[in-house]
């Protein structure tokens, strides 16, 4: 056997082994925790693969579209299509089906608002899922609250979490966290995908957090239109991207919450945090309004630099706590750092005497498991001093 | 021309006119009020036709499935399928798309729980839609409330509407209505499809109803399983169909509500009502427990007969108000009367001295517009004496 032949054979063996390992799927699939009642599919296995199934006897092709990858399904003799994805990270993922070119929700899953649409979600069991499990502990309430906004001249909706003790002593007042979703999401995200209410219920039951009210509103903001209905020109994202929501938050939402709930209505009892777009809004709004907020959290959306502090000296004096976080895969890619080094920024601010925190969620990307964990960490630090 | 020829020609002319009138669609379609944000389809025209559109370039056939009829869509040169239904009744309707045999939600609409699944809904503008419109009036809150049920040994969820004035005077106590959904629906139905909160907000703003709390829980009940996991045998629907939920309602839900909300916790301030399956549950439960409820509403699910009263003499003495309603198309078909004549029953009970009411929703069937109108009528009668 020539040297070349041996090399070729070795290479072929490696290729074969690789193909076999790709094809091997551990057959311990169970229905996802966020399936519709009684639905067997989608299912998830111990590797984190997602298997879907749908009856479409007349279809030419069906795909599972998850994590920006499309996986072809295979049709059985009854016209039922089935197939699975590569392993996914722990936690929650959006996905959809593609039936002959039509992108549609999977009829088996519950639906969540993300990527600008109501669509399917699937839950990969996580090693730390206990932090957001539904337990037999006292539960807070999540209130759907409609109110008229003078700034927007329309009726808006927010969700307000009140802690379990809120109804016990009706004289007690509470601090408030304004908690914002990401781009393409809305005011339902932190409760449904983020499970913020269950995380708080569990933290409170274990005495790990102070009780506070959480306000989850809609931070989506479009550039105003001209008289002709055209969007006004300017850079994208526009400065107003945060400013537009800032006016609504400062002038409408906060006064409405302070009127309708038993809040501690001052700066030292008011926090703002958000994920991705919501983190960037939190950055812009709290840098400009550190007289309104004392505790600041930014999950997967940039950081506060020593330059920012220099340009906004009140921020250093007014803000009691700064929390910056990312998923480890985001740290590796550097995609949501906004060109800065968030860890170095936090170290610098600490040296300047700020109570600044930096957290990295292990083995997660720009996704909800990062934000659930970030909120779990952040909530324990809030309103402690 | 012979007499026969003339008759045939006349018949053919009529057939032709009928065909032409079928094909004529009024082109004044507008996006449905319950579309996802920014979505142009589904649309509805002034005749009440529903037009859907979906891109599915590789599909062999696509259908709109609404009101138990499937309508074929037509593909354009870009692979976009479009088509419309026959005129539908005013109000809310469930529907779905069929893409090459796969029944899926329409990505354009919001999703609602009905027929045992989360699926698409569309709204046909109604002449009386003002009663459930979102207006700039004080709004109550709809609270998502998780609680542990001893009867079921699991964590359950209900939604609780508190009126706008609930947060103003924190000493005031309120009567409570327990309001049940229909078969295949769940605890989200009365808020989302029924718009019960907006109906109450509007009634209260106009001074047309007394403020009360509304509890919307999940009345779905399956026959318990044997040790082998098999459903226990018995007639369907089982007696326990109402009894199973009755135990949860009487032993878990009512005490939980009376503990957590400022209720007037006595029989004369407690009502029960429901639609379809929920009406039949209301019937069974209030006949057996007229010591617990004083006001009773049954929408599209049977009635209370003089025989019922004879067999449950306490009901006559204890119940202050009985409200029975149907859609006019249900009255015509007689399908949900449970073999009785509800109108005659109500007349009989009135003669016996009961404050009994009979309401028929014009031009509607077994559908949400009937139940919105029924609730609108019933709410104005509640807790007045």
XYZ file of C-alpha atoms in Angstrom:
770
model
C 0.000 0.000 0.000
C 1.520 3.333 -1.027
C 1.891 6.200 1.456
C -0.712 8.192 -0.516
C -3.185 5.306 -0.376
C -2.701 5.012 3.420
C -3.287 8.746 3.869
C -6.412 8.608 1.692
C -7.757 5.582 3.594
C -7.150 7.298 6.930
C -8.931 10.419 5.714
C -11.874 8.352 4.468
C -12.111 6.559 7.821
C -12.248 9.906 9.632
C -14.936 11.161 7.259
C -16.959 7.999 7.817
C -16.640 8.252 11.607
C -17.712 11.898 11.429
C -20.756 11.004 9.329
C -21.732 8.168 11.686
C -21.399 10.457 14.731
C -23.614 13.029 12.936
C -26.233 10.390 12.245
C -26.297 8.968 15.762
C -29.192 10.457 17.651
C -29.825 9.494 21.267
C -33.359 8.074 21.388
C -34.542 9.551 24.683
C -36.846 12.235 23.306
C -39.561 13.716 25.560
C -42.264 16.331 24.789
C -41.020 19.896 25.288
C -42.213 21.635 28.474
C -43.888 24.395 26.440
C -46.025 22.188 24.203
C -49.741 22.808 23.816
C -51.850 20.677 26.194
C -51.730 17.005 25.199
C -49.299 17.452 22.283
C -46.530 14.844 21.915
C -44.389 16.981 19.556
C -42.020 18.874 19.485
C -39.737 16.631 21.548
C -36.251 17.186 22.973
C -33.547 14.627 23.777
C -30.675 14.620 26.274
C -28.326 16.051 23.624
C -30.609 19.072 23.191
C -31.835 18.019 19.746
C -35.350 19.173 18.780
C -37.527 16.655 16.941
C -40.698 17.849 15.217
C -43.520 15.972 13.531
C -46.356 17.187 11.329
C -48.912 15.526 9.083
C -48.726 17.026 5.572
C -49.532 14.210 3.125
C -49.580 16.491 0.066
C -46.364 18.394 0.784
C -43.245 18.312 -1.390
C -40.853 19.283 1.401
C -41.032 20.246 5.078
C -38.229 21.782 7.136
C -37.537 22.578 10.775
C -36.123 26.107 10.987
C -34.270 26.664 14.292
C -31.142 28.593 15.286
C -30.856 30.048 11.751
C -30.477 26.521 10.255
C -33.093 24.637 8.209
C -33.269 20.846 8.686
C -35.079 18.676 6.120
C -37.779 16.397 7.513
C -38.549 12.943 6.088
C -42.060 11.733 5.137
C -43.351 8.349 6.304
C -45.922 6.160 4.529
C -48.810 7.994 6.272
C -47.738 11.449 5.079
C -46.299 12.398 8.450
C -43.031 14.364 8.292
C -40.452 13.931 11.045
C -36.891 15.028 11.755
C -34.600 16.686 14.236
C -32.090 19.474 14.639
C -28.476 19.483 15.793
C -28.078 19.919 19.571
C -29.225 23.339 20.847
C -28.096 25.332 23.903
C -29.944 24.850 27.173
C -33.073 26.941 27.564
C -35.678 28.547 25.335
C -35.492 28.789 21.524
C -37.784 30.262 18.884
C -38.379 28.088 15.798
C -40.770 27.580 12.903
C -41.745 25.065 10.253
C -41.355 25.555 6.526
C -44.000 23.702 4.490
C -43.387 24.002 0.740
C -42.008 27.494 1.227
C -44.578 28.708 3.781
C -43.071 29.726 7.138
C -45.643 28.778 9.777
C -45.826 28.046 13.524
C -45.709 24.410 14.623
C -49.257 23.429 15.734
C -47.684 21.421 18.577
C -46.000 24.208 20.523
C -47.154 27.164 22.560
C -46.566 30.529 20.885
C -44.293 33.376 21.948
C -43.664 36.849 20.556
C -40.175 37.214 19.072
C -38.591 38.209 15.748
C -41.611 40.457 15.212
C -44.127 37.629 15.161
C -46.049 35.155 17.329
C -44.314 31.852 16.705
C -43.256 28.515 18.114
C -40.966 28.001 21.085
C -39.221 24.970 22.518
C -37.553 24.403 25.867
C -34.254 22.478 26.205
C -34.068 21.283 29.838
C -31.252 23.175 31.574
C -29.014 22.029 34.442
C -30.220 25.091 36.391
C -33.915 25.026 35.357
C -34.832 24.893 39.027
C -34.383 28.686 39.199
C -37.422 29.246 36.935
C -39.496 26.122 37.738
C -43.144 26.461 38.818
C -43.059 25.372 42.466
C -45.568 25.116 45.277
C -44.432 28.431 46.772
C -46.410 31.672 47.196
C -46.890 33.193 43.737
C -46.987 36.835 42.801
C -49.494 38.080 40.236
C -48.795 39.319 36.720
C -51.359 41.997 35.935
C -52.357 43.000 32.428
C -52.719 46.761 32.685
C -54.161 49.034 29.951
C -53.594 52.784 30.210
C -53.868 55.849 28.013
C -50.556 57.452 26.987
C -50.599 61.217 26.410
C -47.199 60.982 24.670
C -48.414 58.396 22.145
C -52.103 59.387 22.164
C -53.209 55.788 22.343
C -54.083 53.019 24.777
C -51.019 50.969 25.662
C -50.536 47.739 27.601
C -47.996 46.726 30.201
C -47.651 43.739 32.523
C -46.964 44.354 36.199
C -45.604 41.696 38.545
C -46.572 42.245 42.178
C -44.804 40.024 44.738
C -46.801 37.442 46.779
C -46.716 39.664 49.896
C -48.244 42.633 48.020
C -51.801 41.698 49.019
C -50.975 40.926 52.651
C -50.079 44.264 54.200
C -51.935 46.871 52.180
C -49.939 49.710 53.712
C -46.530 48.484 52.624
C -44.863 50.174 49.631
C -42.393 48.576 47.220
C -39.458 49.533 44.993
C -39.951 49.135 41.229
C -37.889 47.604 38.413
C -38.678 48.655 34.827
C -37.637 45.603 32.787
C -37.396 45.777 28.988
C -37.517 43.120 26.244
C -35.334 42.891 23.139
C -35.852 43.958 19.514
C -38.699 42.117 17.785
C -40.154 41.150 21.179
C -42.825 42.851 23.250
C -44.239 43.331 26.761
C -45.101 39.617 27.066
C -41.490 38.389 26.690
C -40.146 38.697 30.236
C -43.093 36.762 31.715
C -43.511 34.085 29.055
C -40.002 33.351 27.723
C -38.110 34.984 30.594
C -40.245 33.473 33.373
C -39.379 36.547 35.457
C -42.369 36.001 37.773
C -41.404 32.403 38.631
C -37.750 33.412 39.148
C -38.889 36.108 41.603
C -41.368 33.781 43.379
C -38.571 31.231 43.905
C -35.988 33.811 45.019
C -38.471 35.316 47.492
C -39.438 31.876 48.859
C -35.747 31.226 49.581
C -35.200 34.695 51.056
C -32.633 35.492 48.368
C -34.159 38.766 47.105
C -36.026 41.777 48.433
C -39.612 41.988 47.148
C -40.174 44.562 44.401
C -42.673 45.368 41.663
C -41.652 44.643 38.041
C -43.107 46.687 35.172
C -42.794 45.140 31.708
C -43.871 47.550 28.966
C -43.397 47.730 25.204
C -40.186 49.534 24.199
C -40.676 49.079 20.467
C -40.370 52.437 18.816
C -40.505 53.456 15.158
C -39.296 56.705 13.718
C -42.310 59.043 13.399
C -43.855 59.340 9.964
C -44.115 62.497 7.885
C -47.465 63.933 6.790
C -47.178 61.743 3.664
C -46.881 58.596 5.760
C -43.162 58.166 4.996
C -40.767 57.406 7.840
C -38.686 60.474 8.718
C -35.099 60.150 7.530
C -32.080 59.716 9.755
C -29.599 57.111 10.921
C -30.800 53.648 11.916
C -31.159 52.875 14.762
C -32.306 56.464 15.264
C -31.342 58.430 18.360
C -35.071 58.508 19.001
C -35.033 54.735 19.175
C -34.322 55.144 22.894
C -35.571 58.741 23.204
C -39.032 57.886 21.889
C -39.518 55.255 24.546
C -37.825 57.486 27.149
C -40.569 60.087 26.843
C -43.260 57.439 27.254
C -41.441 55.867 30.205
C -40.651 59.067 32.107
C -43.806 61.046 31.337
C -46.491 58.342 31.140
C -45.490 54.935 32.496
C -43.708 55.881 35.736
C -46.397 58.367 36.902
C -49.128 55.828 35.977
C -47.395 53.080 37.985
C -46.790 55.373 40.972
C -50.503 56.302 40.918
C -51.891 52.778 40.604
C -49.506 50.709 42.747
C -48.094 51.083 46.247
C -44.627 52.107 45.071
C -41.715 53.751 46.829
C -41.787 56.567 44.296
C -38.249 57.920 44.459
C -34.953 57.509 42.596
C -33.329 55.253 45.166
C -36.161 52.731 44.863
C -36.343 52.687 41.082
C -34.345 50.394 38.758
C -34.176 49.893 35.013
C -32.850 46.877 33.141
C -33.251 45.286 29.736
C -31.929 42.737 27.294
C -30.316 43.476 23.901
C -32.282 46.468 22.498
C -33.709 46.888 26.006
C -30.154 47.037 27.407
C -29.222 49.747 24.923
C -32.388 51.678 25.850
C -31.512 51.228 29.529
C -28.021 52.614 28.812
C -29.278 55.716 26.978
C -32.135 56.427 29.385
C -30.268 55.909 32.665
C -27.198 57.887 31.455
C -29.565 60.796 30.695
C -31.830 60.258 33.734
C -29.739 59.036 36.643
C -31.960 61.336 38.742
C -34.800 58.865 38.074
C -33.054 55.457 38.415
C -30.544 54.189 40.986
C -30.053 50.540 39.886
C -29.130 49.665 36.296
C -28.928 46.291 34.506
C -27.788 45.679 30.927
C -28.048 42.110 29.597
C -26.416 41.376 26.195
C -26.410 44.939 24.946
C -23.180 46.898 25.427
C -21.780 48.386 28.622
C -21.013 51.685 30.361
C -17.492 52.908 29.665
C -15.278 55.267 31.721
C -15.869 57.757 28.850
C -19.639 57.486 29.381
C -19.111 58.287 33.058
C -16.882 61.239 32.155
C -19.589 62.620 29.853
C -22.377 61.975 32.403
C -20.813 62.709 35.815
C -24.202 62.498 37.583
C -24.406 58.803 36.647
C -21.390 58.016 38.891
C -22.856 59.989 41.794
C -26.471 58.840 41.457
C -26.354 55.195 40.414
C -25.925 52.743 43.263
C -25.581 49.527 41.275
C -24.536 48.664 37.736
C -24.896 45.117 36.393
C -23.518 44.085 32.960
C -23.935 40.566 31.566
C -23.514 38.409 28.458
C -23.721 34.797 27.367
C -20.314 33.125 27.101
C -20.776 32.609 23.350
C -21.451 36.333 22.967
C -18.215 37.097 24.820
C -16.396 34.781 22.386
C -17.957 36.422 19.313
C -17.865 39.955 20.741
C -20.978 40.736 18.721
C -23.058 42.522 21.360
C -20.201 44.396 23.083
C -20.749 47.510 20.936
C -17.029 47.638 20.130
C -15.960 47.855 23.767
C -14.554 45.469 26.379
C -17.387 45.252 28.928
C -15.351 43.294 31.475
C -12.522 45.860 31.391
C -15.145 48.643 31.603
C -16.649 47.115 34.744
C -13.167 46.710 36.308
C -12.427 50.367 35.555
C -15.718 51.542 37.116
C -15.078 49.388 40.187
C -11.678 51.099 40.583
C -13.492 54.430 40.452
C -15.589 53.226 43.398
C -18.780 52.107 41.625
C -20.700 49.032 42.771
C -20.389 47.403 39.326
C -20.954 43.728 38.502
C -20.022 41.625 35.473
C -21.714 38.254 34.858
C -21.225 35.673 32.091
C -23.821 32.909 31.535
C -21.974 29.650 30.756
C -22.466 28.027 27.326
C -25.219 30.325 26.112
C -25.499 32.870 23.307
C -27.821 35.827 22.571
C -30.815 33.920 23.910
C -33.285 33.706 26.795
C -31.276 31.351 29.007
C -28.626 34.106 29.213
C -31.287 36.604 30.253
C -33.082 34.328 32.737
C -29.747 33.765 34.484
C -28.845 37.450 34.265
C -32.170 38.409 35.850
C -31.703 35.742 38.540
C -28.304 37.274 39.448
C -29.426 40.905 39.113
C -32.622 40.468 41.181
C -30.588 39.322 44.193
C -28.529 42.543 44.102
C -31.459 44.943 43.764
C -32.487 47.405 46.484
C -30.129 45.883 49.045
C -28.557 49.184 50.112
C -91.508 29.213 -27.670
C -93.190 26.390 -25.782
C -94.235 26.751 -22.169
C -91.556 24.186 -21.175
C -88.829 26.125 -23.013
C -89.898 29.346 -21.258
C -89.806 27.658 -17.854
C -86.379 26.176 -18.604
C -85.030 29.536 -19.804
C -86.345 31.269 -16.681
C -84.726 28.622 -14.486
C -81.419 28.955 -16.340
C -81.533 32.753 -15.934
C -82.053 32.374 -12.190
C -79.157 29.890 -11.973
C -76.926 32.288 -13.912
C -77.860 35.247 -11.669
C -77.182 33.118 -8.589
C -73.745 32.115 -9.904
C -72.843 35.721 -10.740
C -73.953 36.894 -7.286
C -71.795 34.146 -5.713
C -68.741 35.301 -7.630
C -69.129 38.992 -6.831
C -66.948 39.985 -3.917
C -67.095 43.538 -2.577
C -63.549 44.919 -2.761
C -63.438 46.886 0.476
C -61.221 44.520 2.481
C -59.378 45.826 5.561
C -56.946 44.058 7.941
C -58.720 42.232 10.767
C -58.594 43.946 14.172
C -56.844 40.914 15.717
C -53.937 40.676 13.269
C -50.371 40.469 14.503
C -48.663 43.909 14.591
C -48.034 45.238 11.085
C -49.706 42.306 9.267
C -51.939 43.162 6.271
C -53.698 39.741 6.189
C -56.177 38.276 7.069
C -58.582 40.940 5.816
C -62.353 41.300 6.147
C -64.818 43.084 3.848
C -68.197 44.719 4.453
C -69.970 41.447 3.584
C -68.066 39.665 6.360
C -65.903 37.654 3.962
C -62.451 36.674 5.242
C -59.566 36.943 2.773
C -56.241 35.275 3.604
C -52.868 35.383 1.877
C -49.758 33.274 2.380
C -46.523 32.779 0.475
C -46.015 29.058 -0.271
C -44.259 28.828 -3.670
C -43.753 25.059 -3.459
C -47.271 24.101 -2.328
C -49.707 22.000 -4.346
C -52.819 23.378 -2.655
C -53.689 25.783 0.137
C -57.097 26.177 1.773
C -58.775 28.551 4.205
C -60.655 26.488 6.814
C -63.333 28.588 8.563
C -66.832 27.852 9.871
C -66.414 24.120 9.044
C -65.932 24.933 5.320
C -62.667 24.737 3.357
C -62.117 27.337 0.610
C -59.458 26.755 -2.069
C -56.922 29.553 -2.471
C -55.367 30.518 -5.821
C -51.608 30.922 -6.421
C -50.216 33.999 -8.191
C -47.006 34.186 -10.257
C -44.931 34.889 -7.109
C -46.093 31.783 -5.268
C -48.466 33.747 -3.033
C -51.803 32.045 -2.359
C -54.921 34.158 -1.863
C -58.653 33.622 -1.475
C -61.686 34.358 0.607
C -64.573 32.735 2.440
C -68.307 33.191 2.176
C -69.716 35.928 4.468
C -69.383 35.117 8.184
C -71.487 36.268 11.138
C -70.476 39.421 12.990
C -67.817 38.941 15.668
C -64.988 36.546 16.409
C -64.236 33.322 14.499
C -61.584 30.643 14.825
C -59.949 29.488 11.563
C -56.861 27.780 10.195
C -54.954 27.242 6.975
C -54.455 23.909 5.253
C -51.157 23.693 3.335
C -50.840 20.427 1.400
C -52.746 18.612 4.114
C -51.081 20.295 7.119
C -53.501 22.208 9.381
C -51.563 25.205 10.676
C -52.243 28.646 12.150
C -52.152 31.636 9.808
C -48.900 33.553 10.528
C -50.841 36.813 10.049
C -53.333 36.537 12.911
C -53.106 36.618 16.671
C -53.691 33.237 18.325
C -56.520 32.130 20.610
C -57.219 28.915 22.497
C -60.247 27.055 21.103
C -61.056 23.598 19.719
C -58.305 22.258 21.988
C -55.513 24.201 20.317
C -53.888 27.628 19.993
C -54.979 28.812 16.563
C -55.910 31.750 14.378
C -58.775 34.128 15.001
C -60.421 36.805 12.900
C -62.781 39.604 13.832
C -65.780 40.571 11.653
C -66.692 44.165 12.594
C -70.096 44.104 14.343
C -72.794 46.789 14.410
C -72.521 46.734 18.216
C -68.717 46.404 18.524
C -68.741 49.563 20.630
C -69.713 47.441 23.660
C -66.313 45.682 23.644
C -64.106 48.414 22.100
C -60.923 49.554 23.872
C -61.779 53.104 24.935
C -60.036 55.860 26.866
C -61.939 54.983 30.059
C -60.574 53.709 33.389
C -59.451 50.101 32.857
C -59.587 47.242 35.310
C -56.712 44.787 35.550
C -56.669 41.143 34.474
C -54.373 39.303 36.848
C -52.668 36.014 36.013
C -52.868 34.095 39.261
C -51.102 30.776 39.978
C -52.212 28.735 42.990
C -51.803 25.226 44.348
C -54.934 23.037 44.250
C -55.247 20.402 46.975
C -58.036 18.686 44.999
C -55.890 18.320 41.880
C -52.492 18.234 43.611
C -51.007 20.615 41.074
C -50.409 24.291 40.372
C -53.306 25.799 38.447
C -53.827 29.149 36.772
C -56.779 31.512 36.718
C -57.291 35.065 35.476
C -58.963 37.566 37.788
C -60.499 40.830 36.582
C -60.541 43.547 39.214
C -62.582 46.668 38.366
C -60.846 50.071 37.899
C -61.999 51.269 41.336
C -60.447 48.234 43.086
C -57.141 50.044 43.753
C -58.745 53.303 44.896
C -60.422 52.493 48.203
C -58.479 49.590 49.668
C -61.164 48.915 52.277
C -64.006 48.326 49.843
C -65.086 44.731 49.183
C -66.650 43.402 45.977
C -69.028 40.664 44.812
C -67.558 37.930 42.579
C -68.638 36.298 39.312
C -67.136 32.901 38.429
C -67.207 32.897 34.603
C -66.511 29.713 32.641
C -65.362 29.058 29.069
C -66.652 26.401 26.648
C -65.398 22.928 25.678
C -61.977 22.982 23.992
C -61.317 26.469 25.402
C -59.482 27.507 28.558
C -59.069 30.224 31.194
C -57.832 32.732 28.586
C -61.048 32.675 26.497
C -63.263 35.163 28.294
C -60.566 37.872 28.298
C -59.131 37.329 24.818
C -62.063 36.225 22.629
C -64.807 37.354 25.028
C -63.257 40.737 25.838
C -65.014 40.539 29.214
C -62.645 43.099 30.764
C -63.324 45.736 28.103
C -67.095 45.092 28.277
C -66.966 45.661 32.063
C -64.720 48.755 31.756
C -67.195 50.285 29.292
C -70.302 49.357 31.314
C -68.740 50.797 34.483
C -67.692 54.010 32.689
C -71.322 54.472 31.629
C -72.674 53.604 35.077
C -74.587 50.640 33.630
C -73.234 47.926 35.963
C -72.171 47.486 39.576
C -68.427 46.809 39.951
C -67.549 43.172 40.663
C -64.572 40.818 40.473
C -64.543 38.200 37.677
C -62.715 34.895 38.141
C -61.933 32.967 34.952
C -60.537 29.510 35.678
C -60.079 26.326 33.674
C -63.137 24.061 33.774
C -61.689 21.373 31.537
C -62.034 18.091 33.309
C -61.072 14.566 32.229
C -62.284 11.372 33.807
C -59.621 10.171 36.286
C -57.306 7.409 35.084
C -56.971 3.941 36.571
C -53.665 2.691 38.004
C -52.857 1.415 34.493
C -53.232 4.878 33.014
C -56.534 3.996 31.313
C -59.449 6.400 31.587
C -62.069 5.065 33.990
C -65.160 3.834 32.161
C -68.556 5.460 32.255
C -70.921 7.550 30.150
C -69.585 10.529 28.171
C -69.857 13.314 29.148
C -69.369 11.802 32.596
C -71.319 13.044 35.597
C -67.909 14.011 36.928
C -67.498 16.348 33.969
C -69.175 18.969 36.128
C -68.541 17.300 39.482
C -64.765 17.190 38.973
C -64.629 20.921 38.403
C -67.192 21.496 41.178
C -64.814 20.096 43.797
C -61.996 22.320 42.561
C -64.271 25.358 42.428
C -65.932 24.929 45.831
C -62.967 23.577 47.802
C -59.985 25.347 46.190
C -60.836 28.274 43.929
C -63.480 30.094 45.991
C -61.517 29.945 49.286
C -58.341 31.020 47.427
C -60.136 33.995 45.868
C -61.770 34.995 49.167
C -58.314 34.911 50.819
C -56.439 36.861 48.170
C -58.991 39.468 47.062
C -61.279 41.897 48.885
C -64.436 39.910 48.208
C -67.885 39.981 49.740
C -67.545 36.327 50.671
C -71.161 35.215 50.943
C -73.788 33.542 48.803
C -75.717 36.693 47.973
C -72.569 38.294 46.485
C -71.461 35.290 44.456
C -72.492 34.485 40.867
C -71.666 31.750 38.396
C -72.049 31.825 34.628
C -70.607 30.072 31.611
C -70.923 29.396 27.908
C -71.732 26.024 26.279
C -69.901 23.432 28.419
C -69.454 26.198 31.008
C -73.226 26.773 30.990
C -73.866 23.077 31.604
C -71.319 23.131 34.434
C -73.028 26.227 35.846
C -76.368 24.402 35.700
C -75.122 21.284 37.519
C -73.079 23.171 40.098
C -75.621 25.862 40.991
C -78.521 23.361 41.155
C -76.447 21.362 43.672
C -74.957 24.416 45.448
C -77.520 27.190 45.529
C -76.224 27.826 49.061
C -73.008 29.091 47.412
C -74.307 31.115 44.414
C -77.189 33.585 44.154
C -76.919 34.753 40.515
C -76.793 32.276 37.636
C -76.086 32.753 33.908
C -76.215 30.087 31.203
C -75.155 31.118 27.678
C -75.783 28.600 24.852
C -75.939 25.526 27.039
C -79.415 24.375 28.063
C -81.751 25.890 30.637
C -83.354 25.289 34.021
C -86.722 23.564 33.767
C -89.659 23.544 36.212
C -88.711 19.885 36.817
C -85.193 20.954 37.840
C -86.721 23.367 40.322
C -89.039 20.645 41.663
C -86.044 18.351 42.200
C -83.927 21.120 43.755
C -86.380 23.222 45.792
C -83.539 25.214 47.423
C -82.611 26.634 43.999
C -85.967 28.503 43.840
C -85.534 29.890 47.345
C -81.833 30.750 47.136
C -81.212 32.007 43.612
C -82.002 35.663 43.070
C -81.418 35.890 39.346
C -81.431 33.420 36.470
C -80.276 34.437 32.976
C -80.601 32.112 29.962
C -79.391 33.070 26.480
C -78.747 31.761 22.978
C -77.782 33.000 19.523
C -80.784 33.323 17.195
C -79.344 30.678 14.849
C -79.093 28.304 17.828
C -82.749 28.916 18.620
C -83.594 28.071 14.989
C -81.551 24.851 15.055
C -82.432 23.946 18.628
C -79.046 22.265 18.960
C -77.953 23.597 22.330
C -81.359 23.555 24.039
C -80.721 20.095 25.544
C -84.106 18.916 24.267
C -86.074 21.565 26.151
C -87.748 24.861 25.285
C -85.625 27.393 27.193
C -87.943 30.311 26.480
C -90.979 28.385 27.801
C -88.899 27.284 30.810
C -88.031 30.888 31.648
C -91.706 31.916 31.291
C -92.708 29.094 33.640
C -90.087 30.101 36.237
C -91.206 33.719 36.014
C -94.769 32.615 36.732
C -93.451 30.813 39.797
C -91.977 34.146 40.946
C -88.367 33.783 39.892
C -86.391 36.747 38.512
C -85.630 34.884 35.286
C -84.400 36.423 32.016
C -84.267 35.101 28.455
C -82.055 36.776 25.841
C -81.485 35.984 22.161
C -78.495 37.479 20.285
C -79.643 38.504 16.776
C -78.111 36.738 13.750
C -75.453 34.791 15.635
C -74.810 31.092 16.239
C -72.804 29.079 18.793
C -70.006 31.672 18.741
C -68.319 34.419 20.740
C -70.498 37.304 19.530
C -73.450 35.534 21.192
C -71.471 35.246 24.430
C -70.076 38.815 24.393
C -73.642 40.110 24.030
C -74.925 37.682 26.652
C -72.268 38.822 29.109
C -73.040 42.476 28.307
C -76.717 41.877 29.168
C -76.060 39.656 32.197
C -73.442 41.982 33.754
C -75.996 44.792 33.947
C -78.367 42.594 35.966
C -75.791 41.312 38.459
C -75.811 42.198 42.156
C -78.517 44.838 41.735
C -80.673 43.581 44.590
